[in-house]
mmCIF file of N, CA and C in Angstrom:
data_model
loop_
_atom_site.group_PDB
_atom_site.id
_atom_site.type_symbol
_atom_site.label_atom_id
_atom_site.label_comp_id
_atom_site.label_asym_id
_atom_site.label_seq_id
_atom_site.Cartn_x
_atom_site.Cartn_y
_atom_site.Cartn_z
ATOM 1 N N MET A 1 0.549 -0.906 0.027
ATOM 2 C CA MET A 1 -0.001 -0.017 0.149
ATOM 3 C C MET A 1 0.878 1.056 -0.137
ATOM 4 N N TYR A 2 0.551 2.139 -0.323
ATOM 5 C CA TYR A 2 1.172 3.430 -0.957
ATOM 6 C C TYR A 2 0.459 4.723 -0.342
ATOM 7 N N VAL A 3 0.797 5.853 -0.055
ATOM 8 C CA VAL A 3 -0.256 6.947 0.657
ATOM 9 C C VAL A 3 0.381 8.386 0.119
ATOM 10 N N ASP A 4 -0.384 8.551 -0.572
ATOM 11 C CA ASP A 4 -0.195 10.641 -0.466
ATOM 12 C C ASP A 4 -0.645 11.490 0.703
ATOM 13 N N GLY A 5 -0.043 12.162 1.400
ATOM 14 C CA GLY A 5 -0.281 12.650 2.112
ATOM 15 C C GLY A 5 -0.273 14.388 1.800
ATOM 16 N N ILE A 6 -1.262 15.139 1.859
ATOM 17 C CA ILE A 6 -1.372 16.556 1.720
ATOM 18 C C ILE A 6 -2.205 17.017 3.190
ATOM 19 N N VAL A 7 -1.094 18.400 3.018
ATOM 20 C CA VAL A 7 -1.716 19.382 4.043
ATOM 21 C C VAL A 7 -1.614 20.760 3.302
ATOM 22 N N ILE A 8 -3.224 21.628 3.354
ATOM 23 C CA ILE A 8 -3.432 22.334 2.575
ATOM 24 C C ILE A 8 -3.652 23.909 3.483
ATOM 25 N N PRO A 9 -3.341 24.572 3.520
ATOM 26 C CA PRO A 9 -3.977 26.260 4.395
ATOM 27 C C PRO A 9 -4.912 26.513 3.331
ATOM 28 N N VAL A 10 -6.860 26.651 3.924
ATOM 29 C CA VAL A 10 -7.872 26.428 3.281
ATOM 30 C C VAL A 10 -8.280 27.988 3.449
ATOM 31 N N PRO A 11 -8.632 29.041 2.930
ATOM 32 C CA PRO A 11 -9.588 29.959 3.298
ATOM 33 C C PRO A 11 -10.617 29.507 4.094
ATOM 34 N N THR A 12 -10.845 29.997 5.291
ATOM 35 C CA THR A 12 -12.212 29.386 5.561
ATOM 36 C C THR A 12 -13.566 29.487 5.397
ATOM 37 N N ARG A 13 -13.735 30.853 4.819
ATOM 38 C CA ARG A 13 -15.079 31.062 3.617
ATOM 39 C C ARG A 13 -14.868 30.532 2.567
ATOM 40 N N ASN A 14 -13.697 29.424 2.371
ATOM 41 C CA ASN A 14 -14.019 28.560 1.205
ATOM 42 C C ASN A 14 -14.171 27.236 1.294
ATOM 43 N N ARG A 15 -14.491 26.978 2.809
ATOM 44 C CA ARG A 15 -15.001 25.384 3.077
ATOM 45 C C ARG A 15 -15.931 24.818 1.992
ATOM 46 N N GLU A 16 -16.641 25.468 1.620
ATOM 47 C CA GLU A 16 -17.847 24.837 0.604
ATOM 48 C C GLU A 16 -17.596 24.719 -0.574
ATOM 49 N N ALA A 17 -16.518 25.653 -0.977
ATOM 50 C CA ALA A 17 -15.264 25.519 -2.390
ATOM 51 C C ALA A 17 -14.800 24.465 -2.441
ATOM 52 N N TYR A 18 -14.122 24.244 -1.363
ATOM 53 C CA TYR A 18 -13.289 23.093 -1.194
ATOM 54 C C TYR A 18 -13.628 22.179 -1.225
ATOM 55 N N TYR A 19 -14.873 21.316 -0.431
ATOM 56 C CA TYR A 19 -15.404 20.654 -0.146
ATOM 57 C C TYR A 19 -16.301 20.473 -1.736
ATOM 58 N N GLU A 20 -16.579 21.250 -2.731
ATOM 59 C CA GLU A 20 -16.957 21.137 -3.859
ATOM 60 C C GLU A 20 -15.984 20.155 -4.763
ATOM 61 N N LEU A 21 -14.733 21.224 -4.773
ATOM 62 C CA LEU A 21 -13.746 20.584 -5.544
ATOM 63 C C LEU A 21 -13.157 19.175 -5.220
ATOM 64 N N ALA A 22 -13.135 18.809 -3.902
ATOM 65 C CA ALA A 22 -12.939 17.345 -3.565
ATOM 66 C C ALA A 22 -13.921 16.171 -3.888
ATOM 67 N N THR A 23 -14.923 16.820 -4.085
ATOM 68 C CA THR A 23 -15.968 16.221 -4.493
ATOM 69 C C THR A 23 -15.742 15.532 -5.616
ATOM 70 N N ARG A 24 -15.599 16.529 -6.477
ATOM 71 C CA ARG A 24 -15.395 16.594 -7.914
ATOM 72 C C ARG A 24 -14.237 15.551 -8.462
ATOM 73 N N ALA A 25 -13.417 15.888 -7.766
ATOM 74 C CA ALA A 25 -12.107 15.368 -7.958
ATOM 75 C C ALA A 25 -11.821 14.088 -7.166
ATOM 76 N N ALA A 26 -12.547 13.705 -6.399
ATOM 77 C CA ALA A 26 -12.211 12.163 -6.009
ATOM 78 C C ALA A 26 -12.874 10.813 -6.578
ATOM 79 N N PRO A 27 -13.935 11.069 -7.517
ATOM 80 C CA PRO A 27 -14.504 9.934 -8.611
ATOM 81 C C PRO A 27 -13.030 9.778 -9.328
ATOM 82 N N ILE A 28 -12.553 10.743 -9.717
ATOM 83 C CA ILE A 28 -11.395 11.102 -11.107
ATOM 84 C C ILE A 28 -10.575 10.163 -10.035
ATOM 85 N N PHE A 29 -10.153 10.521 -9.245
ATOM 86 C CA PHE A 29 -8.922 9.647 -8.381
ATOM 87 C C PHE A 29 -9.196 8.226 -8.152
ATOM 88 N N LYS A 30 -10.822 7.818 -7.999
ATOM 89 C CA LYS A 30 -11.035 6.391 -7.800
ATOM 90 C C LYS A 30 -10.817 5.912 -9.344
ATOM 91 N N GLU A 31 -11.264 6.447 -10.296
ATOM 92 C CA GLU A 31 -11.314 5.987 -11.801
ATOM 93 C C GLU A 31 -10.109 5.523 -11.821
ATOM 94 N N HIS A 32 -8.665 6.530 -11.808
ATOM 95 C CA HIS A 32 -7.678 6.041 -12.165
ATOM 96 C C HIS A 32 -6.546 5.296 -11.077
ATOM 97 N N GLY A 33 -6.813 4.633 -10.149
ATOM 98 C CA GLY A 33 -6.645 3.990 -9.325
ATOM 99 C C GLY A 33 -6.912 3.687 -8.137
ATOM 100 N N ALA A 34 -6.651 4.918 -7.189
ATOM 101 C CA ALA A 34 -6.922 5.170 -5.615
ATOM 102 C C ALA A 34 -7.735 4.607 -5.452
ATOM 103 N N LEU A 35 -7.667 3.826 -3.935
ATOM 104 C CA LEU A 35 -8.290 2.574 -3.209
ATOM 105 C C LEU A 35 -9.178 3.685 -2.365
ATOM 106 N N LYS A 36 -8.864 4.552 -1.979
ATOM 107 C CA LYS A 36 -9.656 5.712 -0.971
ATOM 108 C C LYS A 36 -9.318 6.850 -0.470
ATOM 109 N N ILE A 37 -9.856 7.785 -0.429
ATOM 110 C CA ILE A 37 -9.606 9.525 -0.547
ATOM 111 C C ILE A 37 -10.203 10.190 0.565
ATOM 112 N N VAL A 38 -9.671 10.348 1.594
ATOM 113 C CA VAL A 38 -10.013 10.996 2.883
ATOM 114 C C VAL A 38 -9.792 12.581 2.628
ATOM 115 N N GLU A 39 -10.718 13.378 2.882
ATOM 116 C CA GLU A 39 -10.485 14.832 2.962
ATOM 117 C C GLU A 39 -11.167 15.277 4.838
ATOM 118 N N CYS A 40 -10.126 16.008 5.388
ATOM 119 C CA CYS A 40 -9.906 16.086 6.506
ATOM 120 C C CYS A 40 -10.032 17.872 6.840
ATOM 121 N N TRP A 41 -11.055 18.291 7.599
ATOM 122 C CA TRP A 41 -11.090 19.851 7.914
ATOM 123 C C TRP A 41 -10.727 20.083 9.110
ATOM 124 N N GLY A 42 -9.506 20.889 9.256
ATOM 125 C CA GLY A 42 -8.811 21.182 10.642
ATOM 126 C C GLY A 42 -10.015 21.648 11.735
ATOM 127 N N ASP A 43 -10.108 20.960 12.547
ATOM 128 C CA ASP A 43 -10.894 21.053 13.701
ATOM 129 C C ASP A 43 -10.307 21.284 15.297
ATOM 130 N N ASP A 44 -9.072 20.262 15.553
ATOM 131 C CA ASP A 44 -8.026 20.887 16.689
ATOM 132 C C ASP A 44 -6.765 20.718 16.078
ATOM 133 N N VAL A 45 -6.260 21.819 15.593
ATOM 134 C CA VAL A 45 -5.024 22.189 15.009
ATOM 135 C C VAL A 45 -4.217 22.827 15.431
ATOM 136 N N PRO A 46 -3.227 22.300 16.685
ATOM 137 C CA PRO A 46 -2.795 24.124 17.199
ATOM 138 C C PRO A 46 -1.322 24.555 16.621
ATOM 139 N N ASP A 47 -1.144 25.941 16.572
ATOM 140 C CA ASP A 47 -0.136 26.380 16.352
ATOM 141 C C ASP A 47 1.700 25.515 17.494
ATOM 142 N N GLY A 48 1.897 25.805 16.698
ATOM 143 C CA GLY A 48 3.198 24.843 17.777
ATOM 144 C C GLY A 48 4.239 25.765 17.915
ATOM 145 N N ASP A 49 5.359 25.882 18.873
ATOM 146 C CA ASP A 49 6.364 26.827 19.168
ATOM 147 C C ASP A 49 7.318 26.254 18.263
ATOM 148 N N VAL A 50 7.706 24.787 17.612
ATOM 149 C CA VAL A 50 8.582 25.010 16.928
ATOM 150 C C VAL A 50 8.310 24.528 15.557
ATOM 151 N N THR A 51 7.070 23.529 15.525
ATOM 152 C CA THR A 51 6.661 22.940 14.119
ATOM 153 C C THR A 51 5.361 23.004 14.601
ATOM 154 N N SER A 52 4.352 22.979 13.204
ATOM 155 C CA SER A 52 3.432 22.745 13.895
ATOM 156 C C SER A 52 2.398 22.440 11.809
ATOM 157 N N PHE A 53 1.482 21.667 11.705
ATOM 158 C CA PHE A 53 0.446 21.950 10.551
ATOM 159 C C PHE A 53 0.565 23.379 9.990
ATOM 160 N N PRO A 54 0.035 24.396 10.737
ATOM 161 C CA PRO A 54 -0.102 25.436 10.720
ATOM 162 C C PRO A 54 1.483 26.218 9.857
ATOM 163 N N MET A 55 2.118 26.007 10.801
ATOM 164 C CA MET A 55 3.424 26.676 10.691
ATOM 165 C C MET A 55 3.976 26.381 8.980
ATOM 166 N N ALA A 56 3.848 24.740 9.056
ATOM 167 C CA ALA A 56 4.315 24.110 7.822
ATOM 168 C C ALA A 56 3.498 24.657 6.490
ATOM 169 N N VAL A 57 2.411 25.682 6.533
ATOM 170 C CA VAL A 57 1.748 25.960 5.457
ATOM 171 C C VAL A 57 1.290 27.283 5.741
ATOM 172 N N LYS A 58 2.541 27.817 5.943
ATOM 173 C CA LYS A 58 2.250 29.331 6.639
ATOM 174 C C LYS A 58 0.527 29.853 6.380
ATOM 175 N N CYS A 59 -0.370 28.866 7.503
ATOM 176 C CA CYS A 59 -1.683 29.358 7.524
ATOM 177 C C CYS A 59 -1.658 30.778 8.491
ATOM 178 N N LYS A 60 -2.652 31.651 7.635
ATOM 179 C CA LYS A 60 -3.146 32.722 7.933
ATOM 180 C C LYS A 60 -3.784 32.854 8.911
ATOM 181 N N ASP A 61 -4.680 33.855 9.552
ATOM 182 C CA ASP A 61 -5.099 33.928 11.125
ATOM 183 C C ASP A 61 -6.960 33.151 10.258
ATOM 184 N N ASP A 62 -7.087 33.817 8.769
ATOM 185 C CA ASP A 62 -8.171 33.462 8.595
ATOM 186 C C ASP A 62 -8.712 32.176 7.322
ATOM 187 N N GLU A 63 -7.495 31.174 7.765
ATOM 188 C CA GLU A 63 -7.557 30.516 6.654
ATOM 189 C C GLU A 63 -7.538 28.767 8.217
ATOM 190 N N THR A 64 -7.833 28.068 7.616
ATOM 191 C CA THR A 64 -7.778 26.673 8.185
ATOM 192 C C THR A 64 -7.073 25.602 7.773
ATOM 193 N N VAL A 65 -6.013 24.613 7.987
ATOM 194 C CA VAL A 65 -5.730 23.738 7.580
ATOM 195 C C VAL A 65 -6.651 21.998 7.289
ATOM 196 N N VAL A 66 -5.999 22.140 6.123
ATOM 197 C CA VAL A 66 -6.807 20.541 5.617
ATOM 198 C C VAL A 66 -5.927 19.512 5.463
ATOM 199 N N PHE A 67 -6.022 18.851 5.828
ATOM 200 C CA PHE A 67 -4.966 17.337 6.173
ATOM 201 C C PHE A 67 -6.015 16.082 5.079
ATOM 202 N N ALA A 68 -5.420 15.887 3.898
ATOM 203 C CA ALA A 68 -5.857 14.805 3.258
ATOM 204 C C ALA A 68 -4.911 13.491 2.679
ATOM 205 N N TYR A 69 -5.209 12.346 2.046
ATOM 206 C CA TYR A 69 -4.649 11.538 2.024
ATOM 207 C C TYR A 69 -5.375 10.083 1.328
ATOM 208 N N VAL A 70 -4.712 9.957 0.288
ATOM 209 C CA VAL A 70 -5.099 9.340 -0.791
ATOM 210 C C VAL A 70 -4.651 7.741 -0.763
ATOM 211 N N VAL A 71 -5.025 6.755 -0.651
ATOM 212 C CA VAL A 71 -4.533 5.503 -0.834
ATOM 213 C C VAL A 71 -4.269 4.461 -1.958
ATOM 214 N N TRP A 72 -3.286 4.156 -2.185
ATOM 215 C CA TRP A 72 -2.971 3.722 -3.413
ATOM 216 C C TRP A 72 -2.424 1.657 -3.326
ATOM 217 N N PRO A 73 -2.578 1.247 -4.258
ATOM 218 C CA PRO A 73 -2.068 -0.366 -4.335
ATOM 219 C C PRO A 73 -0.915 -0.290 -3.951
ATOM 220 N N SER A 74 -0.361 0.708 -4.602
ATOM 221 C CA SER A 74 1.072 0.436 -4.746
ATOM 222 C C SER A 74 1.927 1.862 -5.073
ATOM 223 N N ARG A 75 3.510 2.636 -5.025
ATOM 224 C CA ARG A 75 3.681 3.644 -6.224
ATOM 225 C C ARG A 75 3.462 3.560 -7.441
ATOM 226 N N ALA A 76 3.800 2.094 -7.484
ATOM 227 C CA ALA A 76 3.816 2.123 -9.314
ATOM 228 C C ALA A 76 1.986 2.510 -9.876
ATOM 229 N N ALA A 77 0.731 2.274 -9.039
ATOM 230 C CA ALA A 77 -0.010 2.298 -9.475
ATOM 231 C C ALA A 77 -0.499 3.635 -9.041
ATOM 232 N N ARG A 78 0.348 4.579 -8.288
ATOM 233 C CA ARG A 78 0.140 5.883 -7.757
ATOM 234 C C ARG A 78 0.584 6.389 -8.823
ATOM 235 N N ASP A 79 1.814 6.310 -9.266
ATOM 236 C CA ASP A 79 2.620 7.317 -10.131
ATOM 237 C C ASP A 79 1.828 7.203 -11.729
ATOM 238 N N GLU A 80 1.346 5.961 -12.394
ATOM 239 C CA GLU A 80 0.235 5.808 -13.076
ATOM 240 C C GLU A 80 -0.550 6.827 -12.947
ATOM 241 N N GLY A 81 -1.328 6.485 -11.954
ATOM 242 C CA GLY A 81 -2.850 7.201 -11.840
ATOM 243 C C GLY A 81 -2.507 9.063 -11.397
ATOM 244 N N ASN A 82 -1.727 9.227 -11.089
ATOM 245 C CA ASN A 82 -1.231 10.838 -11.264
ATOM 246 C C ASN A 82 -1.109 10.933 -12.276
ATOM 247 N N GLU A 83 -0.215 10.276 -13.016
ATOM 248 C CA GLU A 83 0.248 10.611 -14.482
ATOM 249 C C GLU A 83 -1.455 10.708 -15.163
ATOM 250 N N LYS A 84 -2.365 9.524 -15.137
ATOM 251 C CA LYS A 84 -3.440 9.823 -16.059
ATOM 252 C C LYS A 84 -4.365 11.097 -15.218
ATOM 253 N N ILE A 85 -4.119 11.395 -13.728
ATOM 254 C CA ILE A 85 -4.954 12.563 -13.399
ATOM 255 C C ILE A 85 -4.753 13.723 -13.611
ATOM 256 N N ARG A 86 -3.149 13.701 -14.017
ATOM 257 C CA ARG A 86 -2.692 15.253 -14.456
ATOM 258 C C ARG A 86 -3.274 15.667 -16.136
ATOM 259 N N SER A 87 -3.323 14.246 -16.709
ATOM 260 C CA SER A 87 -3.653 14.940 -18.468
ATOM 261 C C SER A 87 -5.667 14.907 -18.267
ATOM 262 N N ASP A 88 -6.043 14.376 -16.953
ATOM 263 C CA ASP A 88 -7.639 14.083 -17.584
ATOM 264 C C ASP A 88 -8.439 15.414 -17.972
ATOM 265 N N PRO A 89 -9.123 15.717 -18.526
ATOM 266 C CA PRO A 89 -9.762 17.397 -18.952
ATOM 267 C C PRO A 89 -10.670 17.654 -17.980
ATOM 268 N N ARG A 90 -10.759 16.579 -16.884
ATOM 269 C CA ARG A 90 -11.951 17.121 -15.734
ATOM 270 C C ARG A 90 -11.268 17.587 -14.477
ATOM 271 N N MET A 91 -9.900 17.344 -14.880
ATOM 272 C CA MET A 91 -9.038 18.541 -13.555
ATOM 273 C C MET A 91 -8.521 19.431 -14.161
ATOM 274 N N LYS A 92 -8.940 19.903 -15.195
ATOM 275 C CA LYS A 92 -8.327 21.527 -15.293
ATOM 276 C C LYS A 92 -8.708 22.413 -14.638
ATOM 277 N N MET A 93 -7.808 23.076 -14.112
ATOM 278 C CA MET A 93 -7.890 24.065 -13.244
ATOM 279 C C MET A 93 -7.901 25.682 -14.016
ATOM 280 N N GLY A 94 -8.695 26.356 -13.195
ATOM 281 C CA GLY A 94 -8.894 27.857 -13.996
ATOM 282 C C GLY A 94 -10.086 27.879 -14.698
ATOM 283 N N GLU A 95 -9.483 28.794 -16.214
ATOM 284 C CA GLU A 95 -10.858 29.082 -16.825
ATOM 285 C C GLU A 95 -11.313 27.813 -17.853
ATOM 286 N N GLY A 96 -12.263 27.646 -17.143
ATOM 287 C CA GLY A 96 -12.979 26.211 -18.167
ATOM 288 C C GLY A 96 -12.983 25.120 -17.213
ATOM 289 N N GLY A 97 -12.161 25.301 -15.944
ATOM 290 C CA GLY A 97 -12.362 24.394 -15.247
ATOM 291 C C GLY A 97 -12.552 24.304 -13.907
ATOM 292 N N MET A 98 -12.205 23.827 -12.937
ATOM 293 C CA MET A 98 -12.802 23.809 -11.529
ATOM 294 C C MET A 98 -11.289 25.078 -11.207
ATOM 295 N N GLU A 99 -12.283 25.368 -9.990
ATOM 296 C CA GLU A 99 -11.174 26.783 -9.403
ATOM 297 C C GLU A 99 -10.667 26.190 -8.092
ATOM 298 N N MET A 100 -9.268 26.651 -7.912
ATOM 299 C CA MET A 100 -8.494 26.113 -6.625
ATOM 300 C C MET A 100 -8.738 27.145 -5.607
ATOM 301 N N PRO A 101 -9.540 26.693 -4.431
ATOM 302 C CA PRO A 101 -10.554 27.666 -3.474
ATOM 303 C C PRO A 101 -9.136 27.526 -2.563
ATOM 304 N N PHE A 102 -7.982 27.527 -2.722
ATOM 305 C CA PHE A 102 -6.503 27.834 -1.826
ATOM 306 C C PHE A 102 -5.433 28.000 -2.348
ATOM 307 N N ASP A 103 -4.697 28.491 -1.974
ATOM 308 C CA ASP A 103 -2.988 28.888 -2.653
ATOM 309 C C ASP A 103 -2.224 27.651 -2.521
ATOM 310 N N GLY A 104 -2.115 27.116 -3.875
ATOM 311 C CA GLY A 104 -1.529 25.973 -3.961
ATOM 312 C C GLY A 104 0.089 25.691 -3.720
ATOM 313 N N LYS A 105 0.470 27.358 -4.051
ATOM 314 C CA LYS A 105 2.213 27.530 -3.396
ATOM 315 C C LYS A 105 2.493 26.997 -2.105
ATOM 316 N N ARG A 106 1.529 26.944 -0.929
ATOM 317 C CA ARG A 106 1.728 26.474 0.277
ATOM 318 C C ARG A 106 1.203 25.324 0.504
ATOM 319 N N MET A 107 0.637 24.175 -0.438
ATOM 320 C CA MET A 107 0.431 23.057 -0.046
ATOM 321 C C MET A 107 1.927 22.518 -0.154
ATOM 322 N N ILE A 108 1.852 21.306 0.650
ATOM 323 C CA ILE A 108 3.027 20.501 1.243
ATOM 324 C C ILE A 108 2.163 19.032 0.767
ATOM 325 N N PHE A 109 3.160 18.401 0.322
ATOM 326 C CA PHE A 109 2.558 16.597 -0.186
ATOM 327 C C PHE A 109 3.590 15.615 -0.176
ATOM 328 N N GLY A 110 3.626 14.561 0.077
ATOM 329 C CA GLY A 110 4.379 13.581 -0.003
ATOM 330 C C GLY A 110 3.828 12.488 -0.702
ATOM 331 N N GLY A 111 4.614 10.911 -0.576
ATOM 332 C CA GLY A 111 4.350 9.712 -1.078
ATOM 333 C C GLY A 111 4.862 8.732 -0.090
ATOM 334 N N PHE A 112 3.964 8.162 0.549
ATOM 335 C CA PHE A 112 4.579 7.387 2.263
ATOM 336 C C PHE A 112 4.403 6.291 1.592
ATOM 337 N N GLU A 113 5.435 5.176 1.584
ATOM 338 C CA GLU A 113 5.535 3.528 1.662
ATOM 339 C C GLU A 113 4.560 3.170 2.858
ATOM 340 N N ALA A 114 3.932 2.428 2.948
ATOM 341 C CA ALA A 114 2.712 1.914 3.978
ATOM 342 C C ALA A 114 3.852 0.944 4.681
ATOM 343 N N ILE A 115 4.082 1.183 6.220
ATOM 344 C CA ILE A 115 5.218 -0.076 6.706
ATOM 345 C C ILE A 115 3.961 -0.905 8.015
ATOM 346 N N LEU A 116 3.057 -0.257 8.508
ATOM 347 C CA LEU A 116 2.258 -1.016 9.522
ATOM 348 C C LEU A 116 0.771 -0.213 9.192
ATOM 349 N N GLU A 117 -0.372 -1.462 9.133
ATOM 350 C CA GLU A 117 -1.509 -0.922 9.152
ATOM 351 C C GLU A 117 -2.281 -2.042 9.968
ATOM 352 N N LEU A 118 -3.305 -0.973 10.922
ATOM 353 C CA LEU A 118 -3.796 -2.432 11.269
ATOM 354 C C LEU A 118 -5.328 -2.346 11.667
#
């Protein structure tokens, strides 16, 4: 199993727009091989003294941290799926496509090999 982890600062006023984007994108991810997509709106995400989720994405006072993850069968499946997702016209952003309800430059993400699942 392979997991993509994502942390995003989303303007709190854009919660519904973010939900709409996630709702539209999730079936496309599933169609291209994802096993599970989870989107989590920050509820108890404290600021840290040294490091924290809000600090990692330079979260502003009017933003909420979103934590999301996508489960794939393997890294190869994820790499192939992501390539198809990037070229899928339904995932087009901007004019004529989906609107990005957050600053994508402050999004952090990475791929992780699962070493334990209970």
